[in-house]
Coordinates of C-alpha atoms in Angstrom, one line a residue:
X57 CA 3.9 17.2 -28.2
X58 CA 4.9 14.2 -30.1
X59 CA 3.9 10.6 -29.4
X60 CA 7.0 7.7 -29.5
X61 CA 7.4 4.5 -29.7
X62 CA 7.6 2.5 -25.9
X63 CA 11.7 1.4 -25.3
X64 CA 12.0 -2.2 -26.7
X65 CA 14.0 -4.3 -24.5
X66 CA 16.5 -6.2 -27.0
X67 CA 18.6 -8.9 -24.9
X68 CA 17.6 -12.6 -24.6
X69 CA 15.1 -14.9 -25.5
X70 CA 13.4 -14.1 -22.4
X71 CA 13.1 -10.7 -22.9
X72 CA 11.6 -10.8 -26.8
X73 CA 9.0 -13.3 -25.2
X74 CA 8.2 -10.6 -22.9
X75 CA 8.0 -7.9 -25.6
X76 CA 5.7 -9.8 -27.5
X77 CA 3.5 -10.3 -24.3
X78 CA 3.9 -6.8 -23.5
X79 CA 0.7 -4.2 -24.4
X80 CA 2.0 -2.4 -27.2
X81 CA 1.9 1.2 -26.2
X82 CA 2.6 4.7 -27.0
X83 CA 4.8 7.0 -25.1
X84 CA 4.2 10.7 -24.8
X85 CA 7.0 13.0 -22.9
X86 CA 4.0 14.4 -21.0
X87 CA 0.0 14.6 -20.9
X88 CA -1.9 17.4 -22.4
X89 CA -5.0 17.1 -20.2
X90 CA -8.7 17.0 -22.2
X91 CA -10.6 17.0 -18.9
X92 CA -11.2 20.5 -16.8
X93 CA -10.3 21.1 -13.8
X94 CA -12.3 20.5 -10.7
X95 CA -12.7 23.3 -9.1
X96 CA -15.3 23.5 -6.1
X97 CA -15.1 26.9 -4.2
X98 CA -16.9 29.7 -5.6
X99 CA -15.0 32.8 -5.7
X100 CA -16.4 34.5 -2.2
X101 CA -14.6 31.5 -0.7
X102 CA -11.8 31.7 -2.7
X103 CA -11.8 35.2 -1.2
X104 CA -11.9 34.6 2.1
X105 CA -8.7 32.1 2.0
X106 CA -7.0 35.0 0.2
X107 CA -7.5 37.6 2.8
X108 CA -6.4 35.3 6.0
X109 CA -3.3 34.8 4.1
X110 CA -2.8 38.3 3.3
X111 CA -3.2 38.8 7.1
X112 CA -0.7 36.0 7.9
X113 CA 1.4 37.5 5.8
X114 CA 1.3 41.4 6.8
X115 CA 0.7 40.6 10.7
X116 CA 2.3 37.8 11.5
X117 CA 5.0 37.2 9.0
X118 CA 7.6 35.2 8.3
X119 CA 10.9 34.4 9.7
X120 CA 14.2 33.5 7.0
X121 CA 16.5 32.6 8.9
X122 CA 20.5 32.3 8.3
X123 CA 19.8 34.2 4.6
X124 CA 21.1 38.0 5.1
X125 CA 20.8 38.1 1.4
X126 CA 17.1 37.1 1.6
X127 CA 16.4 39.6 3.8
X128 CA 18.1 42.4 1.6
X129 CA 16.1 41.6 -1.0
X130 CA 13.1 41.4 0.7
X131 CA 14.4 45.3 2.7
X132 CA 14.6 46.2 -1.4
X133 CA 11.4 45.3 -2.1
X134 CA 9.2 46.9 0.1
X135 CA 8.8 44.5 2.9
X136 CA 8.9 45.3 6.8
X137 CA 11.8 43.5 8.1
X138 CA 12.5 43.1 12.1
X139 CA 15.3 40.8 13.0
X140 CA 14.4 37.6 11.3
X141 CA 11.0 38.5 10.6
X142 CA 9.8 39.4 7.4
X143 CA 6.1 41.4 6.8
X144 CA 4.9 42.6 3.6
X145 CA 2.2 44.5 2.5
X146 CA -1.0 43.3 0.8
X147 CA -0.3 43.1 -2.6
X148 CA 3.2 43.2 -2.5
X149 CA 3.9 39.4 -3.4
X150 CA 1.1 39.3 -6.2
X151 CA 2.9 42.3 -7.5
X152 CA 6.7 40.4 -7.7
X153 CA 5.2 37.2 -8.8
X154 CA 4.3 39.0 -12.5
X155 CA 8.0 38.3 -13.7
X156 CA 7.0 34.3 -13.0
X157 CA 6.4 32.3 -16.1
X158 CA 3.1 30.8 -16.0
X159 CA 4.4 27.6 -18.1
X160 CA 8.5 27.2 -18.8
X161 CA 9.9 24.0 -20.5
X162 CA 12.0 21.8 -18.5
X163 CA 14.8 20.1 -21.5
X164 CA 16.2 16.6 -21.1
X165 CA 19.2 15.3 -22.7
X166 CA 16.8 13.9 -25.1
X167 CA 15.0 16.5 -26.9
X168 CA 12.1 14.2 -27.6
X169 CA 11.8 13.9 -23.8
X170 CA 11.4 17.5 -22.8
X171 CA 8.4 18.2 -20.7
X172 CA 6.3 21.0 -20.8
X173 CA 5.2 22.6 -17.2
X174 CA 1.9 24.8 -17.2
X175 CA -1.0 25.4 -18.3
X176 CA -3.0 22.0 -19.8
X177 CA 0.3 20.0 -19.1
X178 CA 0.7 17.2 -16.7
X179 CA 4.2 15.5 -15.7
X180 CA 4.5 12.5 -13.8
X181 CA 7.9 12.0 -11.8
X182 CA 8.7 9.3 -9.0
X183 CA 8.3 9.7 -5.2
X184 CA 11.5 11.2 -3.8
X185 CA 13.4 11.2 -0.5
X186 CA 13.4 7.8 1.5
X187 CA 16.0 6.5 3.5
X188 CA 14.5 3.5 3.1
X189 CA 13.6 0.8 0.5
X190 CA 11.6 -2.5 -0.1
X191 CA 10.2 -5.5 -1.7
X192 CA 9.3 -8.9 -1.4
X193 CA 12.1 -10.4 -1.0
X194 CA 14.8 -8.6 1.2
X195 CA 12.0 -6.6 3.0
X196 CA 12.6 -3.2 4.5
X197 CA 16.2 -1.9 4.6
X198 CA 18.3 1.5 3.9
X199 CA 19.1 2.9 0.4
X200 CA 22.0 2.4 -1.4
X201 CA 23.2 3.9 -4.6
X202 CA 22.3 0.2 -6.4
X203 CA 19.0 0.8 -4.8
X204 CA 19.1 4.5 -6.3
X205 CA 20.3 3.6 -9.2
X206 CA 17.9 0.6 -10.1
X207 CA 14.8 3.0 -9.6
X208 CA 16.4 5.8 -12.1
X209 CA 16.2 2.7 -14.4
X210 CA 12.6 1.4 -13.7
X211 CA 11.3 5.0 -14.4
X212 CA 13.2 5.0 -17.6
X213 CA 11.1 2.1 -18.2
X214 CA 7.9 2.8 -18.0
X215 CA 6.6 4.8 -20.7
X216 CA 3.8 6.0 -17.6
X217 CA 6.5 8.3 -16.1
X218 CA 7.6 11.0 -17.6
X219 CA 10.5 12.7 -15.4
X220 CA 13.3 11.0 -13.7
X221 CA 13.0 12.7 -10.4
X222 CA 15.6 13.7 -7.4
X223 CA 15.9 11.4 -4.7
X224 CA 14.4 8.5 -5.4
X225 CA 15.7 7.1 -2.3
X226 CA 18.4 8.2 -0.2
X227 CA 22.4 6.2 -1.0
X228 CA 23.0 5.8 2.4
X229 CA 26.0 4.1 1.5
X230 CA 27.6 7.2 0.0
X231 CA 28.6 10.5 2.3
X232 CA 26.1 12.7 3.4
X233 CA 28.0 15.4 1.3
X234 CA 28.8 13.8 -1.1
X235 CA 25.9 11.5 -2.8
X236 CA 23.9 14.3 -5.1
X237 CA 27.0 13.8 -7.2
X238 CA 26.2 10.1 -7.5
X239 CA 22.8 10.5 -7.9
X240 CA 22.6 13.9 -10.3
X241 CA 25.7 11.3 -12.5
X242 CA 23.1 8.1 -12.1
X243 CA 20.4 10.4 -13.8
X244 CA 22.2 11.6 -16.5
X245 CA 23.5 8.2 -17.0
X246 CA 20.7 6.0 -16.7
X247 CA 18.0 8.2 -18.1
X248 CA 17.7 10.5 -21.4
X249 CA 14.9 12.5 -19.3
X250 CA 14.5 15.6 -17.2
X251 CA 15.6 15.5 -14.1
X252 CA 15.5 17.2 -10.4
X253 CA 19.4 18.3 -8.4
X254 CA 20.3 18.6 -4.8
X255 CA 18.7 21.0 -2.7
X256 CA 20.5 19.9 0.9
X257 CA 23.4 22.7 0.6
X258 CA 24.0 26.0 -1.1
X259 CA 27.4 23.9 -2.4
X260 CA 25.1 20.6 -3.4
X261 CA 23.0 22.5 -5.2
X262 CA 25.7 24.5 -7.2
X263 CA 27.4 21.6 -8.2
X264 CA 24.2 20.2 -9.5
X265 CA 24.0 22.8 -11.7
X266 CA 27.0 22.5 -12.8
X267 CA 26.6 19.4 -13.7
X268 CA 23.8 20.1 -15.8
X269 CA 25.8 22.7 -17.3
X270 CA 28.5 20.3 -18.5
X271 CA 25.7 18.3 -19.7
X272 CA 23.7 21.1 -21.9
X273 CA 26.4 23.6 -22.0
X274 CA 26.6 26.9 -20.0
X275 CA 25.0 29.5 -22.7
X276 CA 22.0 26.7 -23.4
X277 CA 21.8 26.1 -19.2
X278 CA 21.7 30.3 -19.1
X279 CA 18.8 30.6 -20.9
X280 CA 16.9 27.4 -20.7
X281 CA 15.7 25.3 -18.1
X282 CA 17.7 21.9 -17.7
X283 CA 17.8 21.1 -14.0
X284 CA 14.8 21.5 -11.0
X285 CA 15.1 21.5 -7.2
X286 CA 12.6 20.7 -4.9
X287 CA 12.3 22.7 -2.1
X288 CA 10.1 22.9 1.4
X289 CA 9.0 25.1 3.8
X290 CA 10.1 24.3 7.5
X291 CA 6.0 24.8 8.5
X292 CA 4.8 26.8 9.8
X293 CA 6.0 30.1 9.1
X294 CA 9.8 29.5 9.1
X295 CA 12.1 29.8 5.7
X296 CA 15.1 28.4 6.3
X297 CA 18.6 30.0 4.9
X298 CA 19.6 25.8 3.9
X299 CA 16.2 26.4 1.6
X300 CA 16.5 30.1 0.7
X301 CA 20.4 29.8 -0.2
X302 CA 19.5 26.8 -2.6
X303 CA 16.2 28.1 -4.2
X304 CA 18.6 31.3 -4.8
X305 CA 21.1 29.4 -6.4
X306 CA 18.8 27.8 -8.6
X307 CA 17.1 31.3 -9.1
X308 CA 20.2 32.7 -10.7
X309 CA 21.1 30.5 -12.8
X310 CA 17.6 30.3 -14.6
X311 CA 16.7 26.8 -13.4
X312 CA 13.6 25.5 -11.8
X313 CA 12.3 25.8 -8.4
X314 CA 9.5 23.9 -6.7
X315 CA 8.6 25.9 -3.7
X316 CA 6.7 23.1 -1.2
X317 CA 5.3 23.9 2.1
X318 CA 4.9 20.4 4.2
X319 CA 1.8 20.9 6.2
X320 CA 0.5 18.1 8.7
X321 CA -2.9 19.7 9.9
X322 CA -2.7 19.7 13.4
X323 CA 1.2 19.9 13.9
X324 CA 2.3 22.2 11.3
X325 CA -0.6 23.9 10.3
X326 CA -4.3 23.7 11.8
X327 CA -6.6 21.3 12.0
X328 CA -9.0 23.1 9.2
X329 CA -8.7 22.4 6.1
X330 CA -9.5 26.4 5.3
X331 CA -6.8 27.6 7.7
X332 CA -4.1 24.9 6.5
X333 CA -4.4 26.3 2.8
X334 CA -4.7 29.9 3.5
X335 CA -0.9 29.0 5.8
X336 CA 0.3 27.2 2.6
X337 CA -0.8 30.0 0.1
X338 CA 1.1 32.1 1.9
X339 CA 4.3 30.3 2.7
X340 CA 4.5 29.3 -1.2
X341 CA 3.7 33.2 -2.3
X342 CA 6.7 34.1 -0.1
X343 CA 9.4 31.4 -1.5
X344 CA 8.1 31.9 -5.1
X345 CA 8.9 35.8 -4.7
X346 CA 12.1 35.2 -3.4
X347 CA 13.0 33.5 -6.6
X348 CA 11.8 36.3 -8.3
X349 CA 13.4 39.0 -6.3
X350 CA 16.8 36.9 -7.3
X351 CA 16.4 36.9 -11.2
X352 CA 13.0 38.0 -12.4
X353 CA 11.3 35.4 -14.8
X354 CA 13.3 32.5 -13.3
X355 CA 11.1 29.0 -13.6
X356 CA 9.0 28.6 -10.2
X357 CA 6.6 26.1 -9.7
X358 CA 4.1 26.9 -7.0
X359 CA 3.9 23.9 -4.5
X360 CA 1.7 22.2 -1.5
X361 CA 2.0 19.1 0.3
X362 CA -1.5 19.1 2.2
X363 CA -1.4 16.3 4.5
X364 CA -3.0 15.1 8.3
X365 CA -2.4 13.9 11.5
X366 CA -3.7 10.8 13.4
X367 CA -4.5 13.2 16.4
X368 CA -5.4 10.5 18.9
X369 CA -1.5 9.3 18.2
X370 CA 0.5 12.5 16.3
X371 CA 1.9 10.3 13.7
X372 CA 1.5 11.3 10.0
X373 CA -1.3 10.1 7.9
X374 CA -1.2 10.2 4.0
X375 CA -3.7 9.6 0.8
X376 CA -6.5 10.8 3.5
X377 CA -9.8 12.4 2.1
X378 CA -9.5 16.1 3.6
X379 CA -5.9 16.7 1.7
X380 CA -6.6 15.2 -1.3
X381 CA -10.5 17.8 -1.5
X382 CA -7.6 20.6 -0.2
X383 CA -5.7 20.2 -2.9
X384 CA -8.7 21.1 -4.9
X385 CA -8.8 24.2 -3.5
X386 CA -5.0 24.8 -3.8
X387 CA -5.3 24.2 -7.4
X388 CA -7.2 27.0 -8.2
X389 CA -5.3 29.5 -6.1
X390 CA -2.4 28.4 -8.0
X391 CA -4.6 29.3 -11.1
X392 CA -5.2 32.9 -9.8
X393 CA -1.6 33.4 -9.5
X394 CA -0.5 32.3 -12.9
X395 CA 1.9 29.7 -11.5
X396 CA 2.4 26.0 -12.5
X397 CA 1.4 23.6 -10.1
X398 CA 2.6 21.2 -8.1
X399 CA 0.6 18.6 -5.8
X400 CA -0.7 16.1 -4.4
X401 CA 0.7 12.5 -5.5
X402 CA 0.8 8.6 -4.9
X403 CA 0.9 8.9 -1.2
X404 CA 0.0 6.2 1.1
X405 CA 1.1 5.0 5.3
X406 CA 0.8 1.1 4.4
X407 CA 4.0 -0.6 5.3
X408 CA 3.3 -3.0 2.0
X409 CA 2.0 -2.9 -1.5
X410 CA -1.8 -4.1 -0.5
X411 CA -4.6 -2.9 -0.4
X412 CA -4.4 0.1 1.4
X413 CA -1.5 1.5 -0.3
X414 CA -3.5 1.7 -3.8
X415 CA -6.7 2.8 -2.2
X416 CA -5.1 5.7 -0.6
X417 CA -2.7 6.4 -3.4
X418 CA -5.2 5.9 -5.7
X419 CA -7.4 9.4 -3.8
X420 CA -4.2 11.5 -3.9
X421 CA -3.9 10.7 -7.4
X422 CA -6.7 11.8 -8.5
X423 CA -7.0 14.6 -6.2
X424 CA -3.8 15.6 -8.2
X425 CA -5.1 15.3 -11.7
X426 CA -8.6 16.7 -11.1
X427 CA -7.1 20.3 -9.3
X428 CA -4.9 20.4 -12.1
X429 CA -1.2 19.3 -11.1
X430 CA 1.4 20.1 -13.7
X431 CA 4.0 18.3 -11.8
X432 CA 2.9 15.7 -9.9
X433 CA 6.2 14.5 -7.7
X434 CA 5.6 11.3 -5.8
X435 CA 3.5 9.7 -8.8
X436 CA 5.6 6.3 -7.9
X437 CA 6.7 4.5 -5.2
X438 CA 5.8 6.0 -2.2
X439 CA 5.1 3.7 0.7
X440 CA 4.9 4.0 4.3
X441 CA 4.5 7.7 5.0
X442 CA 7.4 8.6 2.5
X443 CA 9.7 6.6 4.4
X444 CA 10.3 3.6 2.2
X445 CA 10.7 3.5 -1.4
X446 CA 8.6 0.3 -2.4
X447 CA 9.7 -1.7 -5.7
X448 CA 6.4 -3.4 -6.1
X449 CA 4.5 -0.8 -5.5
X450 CA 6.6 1.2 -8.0
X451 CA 5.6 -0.4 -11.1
X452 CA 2.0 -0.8 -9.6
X453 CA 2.1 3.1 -9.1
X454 CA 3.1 3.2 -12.7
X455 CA 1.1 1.3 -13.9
X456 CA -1.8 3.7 -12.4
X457 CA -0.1 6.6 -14.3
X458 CA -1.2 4.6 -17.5
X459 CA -4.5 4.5 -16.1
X460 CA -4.2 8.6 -15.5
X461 CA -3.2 9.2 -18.8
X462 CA -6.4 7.5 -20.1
X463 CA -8.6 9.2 -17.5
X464 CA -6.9 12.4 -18.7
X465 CA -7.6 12.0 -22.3
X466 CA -11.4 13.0 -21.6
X467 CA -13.9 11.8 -24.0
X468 CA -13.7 12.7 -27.4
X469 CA -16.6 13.5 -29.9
X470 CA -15.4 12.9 -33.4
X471 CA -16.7 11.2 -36.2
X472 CA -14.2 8.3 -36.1
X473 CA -15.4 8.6 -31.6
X474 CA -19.0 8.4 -32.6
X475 CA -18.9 5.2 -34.2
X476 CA -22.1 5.6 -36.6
X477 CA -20.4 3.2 -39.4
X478 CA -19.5 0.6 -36.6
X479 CA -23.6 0.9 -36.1
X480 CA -24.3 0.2 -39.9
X481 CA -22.2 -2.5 -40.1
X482 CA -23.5 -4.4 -37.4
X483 CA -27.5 -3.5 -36.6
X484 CA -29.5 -4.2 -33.4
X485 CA -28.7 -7.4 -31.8
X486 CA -25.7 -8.1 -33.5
X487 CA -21.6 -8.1 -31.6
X488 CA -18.8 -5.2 -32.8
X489 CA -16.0 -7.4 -32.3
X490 CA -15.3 -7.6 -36.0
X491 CA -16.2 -4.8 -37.6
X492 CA -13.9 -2.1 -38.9
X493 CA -14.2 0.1 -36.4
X494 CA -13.0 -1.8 -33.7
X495 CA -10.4 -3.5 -35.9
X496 CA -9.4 0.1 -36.9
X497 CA -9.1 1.0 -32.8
X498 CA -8.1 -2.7 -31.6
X499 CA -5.0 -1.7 -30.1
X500 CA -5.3 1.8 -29.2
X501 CA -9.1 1.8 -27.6
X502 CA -8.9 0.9 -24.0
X503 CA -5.7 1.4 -21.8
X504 CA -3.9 -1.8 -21.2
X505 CA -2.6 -2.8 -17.4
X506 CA 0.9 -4.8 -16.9
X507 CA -0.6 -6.0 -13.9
X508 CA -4.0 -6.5 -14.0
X509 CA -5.3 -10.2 -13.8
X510 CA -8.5 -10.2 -16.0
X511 CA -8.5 -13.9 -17.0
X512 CA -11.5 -16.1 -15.8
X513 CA -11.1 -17.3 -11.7
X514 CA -9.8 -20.9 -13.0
X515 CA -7.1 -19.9 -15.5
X516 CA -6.1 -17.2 -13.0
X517 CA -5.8 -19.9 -10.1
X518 CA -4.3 -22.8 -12.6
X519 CA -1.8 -20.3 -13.3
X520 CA -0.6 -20.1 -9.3
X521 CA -2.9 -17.7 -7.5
X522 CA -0.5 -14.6 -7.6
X523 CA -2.0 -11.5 -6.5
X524 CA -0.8 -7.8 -7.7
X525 CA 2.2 -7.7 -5.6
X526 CA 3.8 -11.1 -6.4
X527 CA 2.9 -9.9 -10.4
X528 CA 4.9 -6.3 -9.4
X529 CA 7.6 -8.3 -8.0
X530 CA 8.0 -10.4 -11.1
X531 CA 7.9 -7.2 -13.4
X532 CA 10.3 -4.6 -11.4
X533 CA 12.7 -7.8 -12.0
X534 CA 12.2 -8.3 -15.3
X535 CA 12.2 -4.6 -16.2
X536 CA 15.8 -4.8 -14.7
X537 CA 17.1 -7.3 -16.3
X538 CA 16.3 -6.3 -19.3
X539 CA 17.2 -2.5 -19.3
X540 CA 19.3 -0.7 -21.3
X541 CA 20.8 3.0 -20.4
X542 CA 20.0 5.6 -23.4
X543 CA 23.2 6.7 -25.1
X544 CA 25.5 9.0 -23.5
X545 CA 28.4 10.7 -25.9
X546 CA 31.5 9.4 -24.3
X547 CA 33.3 12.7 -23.8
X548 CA 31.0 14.4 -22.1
X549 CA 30.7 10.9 -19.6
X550 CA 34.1 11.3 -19.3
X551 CA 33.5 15.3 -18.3
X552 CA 30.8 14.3 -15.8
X553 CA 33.1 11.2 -13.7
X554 CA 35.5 14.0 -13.8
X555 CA 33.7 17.0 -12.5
X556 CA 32.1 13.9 -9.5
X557 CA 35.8 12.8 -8.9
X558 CA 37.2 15.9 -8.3
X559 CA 34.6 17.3 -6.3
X560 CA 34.7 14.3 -4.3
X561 CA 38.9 14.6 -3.4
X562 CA 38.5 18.1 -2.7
X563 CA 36.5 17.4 0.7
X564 CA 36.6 14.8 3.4
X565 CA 33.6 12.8 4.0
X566 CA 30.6 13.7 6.4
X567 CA 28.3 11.2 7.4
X568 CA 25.9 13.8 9.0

């Protein structure tokens, strides 16, 4: 892994006053974690989750529905299948799931931007799939492709993030079937980084890859990872062919698959935080097999989405204290399978970027770095329940992942870490600011917020009194207005508008 350079913006005198006010920082294309994991049951527990979803799996099953070609393969493999409903013996998954890679790299259009996923390796990407967006000044209102577009270009930004994503927020302003070609074309165009494609149609999720494959080239795209989809269980117990058709695609042509089971405790799973993950272990084991059973050795990327209920009201509660110790536990199942991992993230139910929205996002963040994410989807951005995209509390959120990648680091235990000259040079009673140690370390020692307001109370009130959001607000605007897209070879952005034109003419629009 190599370390680069932060983007400099280069437009304006306004922007190059910025620069220099900017912390100078160093971008890597993804952590390599110095920390352990966190891992809290013992393995008699561990165990006992594994045998309940054994039994879940061999006695009461699970149904894939509208997917004959899921249920052949399954027929093929040994399973018992009855109607809809799918049993398979102990062992049987653990068995397919050997062919899986236990880390796979994921290439962006800029080599020096690849991300590796497994093992040590940590990726940060932005939340995905809100109808809505927000911010301080227009307040809540649906998507557009601007909207979409303008937060492919904030996480090219931020040298924090290190993935460009899916659906950041749903273009409502585009065709139901026909906006993953705007928004595959707006990553490609506005971002040199990996990327995620439709999942929402067998069709969508072809022509994503074919995107990608105009983008890398079909023999490269064959063999390497270049494109992701993210894809979720309809919990409890129900694979749906919409899912299984798209996870196949993506199978087949050697890309990557996130296999996600969305489990409120309570309404999709129960209450327990036990029999919740012993229902998600087993969900996940069956969609990552099914990739398998399509092309063995095929990327997969074992998933969870642990959340709970407010069960005095039913509605949806995120960045609470039960999923985020959960995903501990999910984290080292995923260990015992070999499989990346994907979970947890930035989640939060405030309707604004207070408070609340960085205490609870702040738990599922590090819920997801101690149990030992590799992907970590939903990193920035995500505000009231998933269902608004926030712009404030997107460059607050990245600005946490600067804080992760500190926290990550661990503590090192060097010479050069241990400091004994910077001792000699000063002696007992004496201050380090000068010596050359810290002079040697002044701009790399301590991770440096955008946002944070650490001057003294009366400078920070003669200056206006702005708290975190009103700074966020200022910064997601400036970041805009001073971005630049990466370079994109002109023939092959003439390829892409193509391929999205003509796929566009050859169908009426749906708005459903």
């Amino acid at each position: 892994m190599t370390l680069t350079e932060a983007p400099r913006p280069r437009s304006g005198r306004a922007a190059r006053r910025a620069e220099r006010a900017a912390p100078s920082v160093l971008r890597a294309p993804y952590i390599v974690r110095g920390i352990p994991t966190y891992d809290i049951l013992g393995e008699e527990s561990l165990l006992r989750i594994e045998a309940i979803a054994d039994r879940i799996l061999a006695e009461i099953g699970i149904d894939f529905r509208d997917d004959p070609v899921a249920l052949d393969h399954w027929r093929r493999a040994g399973a018992e299948v009855d109607g809809l409903r799918v049993r398979f013996p102990k062992g049987l998954l653990r068995e397919i799931l050997k062919s899986a890679p236990a880390e796979f790299t994921q290439h962006a259009r800029n080599p020096a931007n690849n991300v590796r996923i497994g093992g040590k390796n940590v990726v940060f990407a932005p939340a995905y799939g809100s109808p809505f967006v927000m911010d301080l000044d227009k307040g809540r209102r649906f998507g557009t492709l601007e909207d979409f577009e303008n937060f492919v270009k904030l996480a090219q930004s931020s040298p924090w993030l290190h993935h460009s994503g899916g659906t950041i927020c749903e273009p409502t302003d585009i065709a139901v079937n026909k906006r993953h070609l705007d928004m595959v074309y707006a990553h490609i165009k506005y971002s040199d980084r990996a990327f995620l494609g439709s999942v929402t149609a067998e069709e969508r999720a072809e022509d994503s890859i074919d995107m990608a494959r105009l983008l890398f080239g079909r023999d490269f795209a064959d063999q390497n990872c270049v494109i992701m989809g993210n894809f979720n269980v309809n919990s409890p117990l129900v694979w749906d062919g919409t899912m299984t058709r798209g996870m196949r695609a993506y199978a087949r042509a050697n890309q990557g698959v996130v296999v996600v089971p969305f489990i409120l405790g309570g309404a999709m799973g129960p209450v327990t935080n036990a029999g919740a993950i012993a229902q998600s272990l087993a969900e996940t084991m069956a969609g990552c097999a099914l990739t398998q059973l399509e092309r063995p050795g095929a990327p997969v990327i074992f998933g969870n989405f642990l959340s709970s209920t407010a069960l005095r009201s039913g509605s949806p509660t995120f960045g609470t204290p039960e999923p985020a110790i959960g995903s501990m536990v999910v984290g080292q199942l995923a260990r015992r399978l070999n499989l990346p991992l994907r979970c947890s993230g930035n989640f939060s139910n405030s309707k604004l970027p207070d408070a609340q929205a960085m205490m609870e996002g702040t738990m599922s963040m590090l819920a997801a770095v101690q149990c030992g994410a590799n992907y970590v989807l939903h990193s920035a951005g995500f505000l009231d329940g998933l269902l608004s995209m926030s712009y404030e509390k997107f460059v607050l959120d990245c600005d946490l992942c600067g804080a992760m990648h500190a926290y990550l680091k661990g503590v090192p235990v060097g010479d050069e870490d241990l400091a004994m000259d910077a001792f000699e040079e000063t002696g007992p009673g004496m201050h380090f600011f000068g010596t050359q140690h810290t002079l040697r370390h002044y701009e790399t020692a301590y991770w440096d917020s955008e946002l944070s307001d650490n001057e003294p109370f009366e400078k920070w009130e003669a200056a206006g009194q702005t708290d975190a959001a009103t700074r966020a607000n200022t910064l997601w605007k400036r970041k805009l207005a001073t971005y630049e897209a990466p370079a994109l070879d002109e023939g092959l952005d003439e390829a892409l508008k193509d391929f999205v034109r003509q796929r566009k003419q050859a169908v009426a629009d749906q708005w459903y």
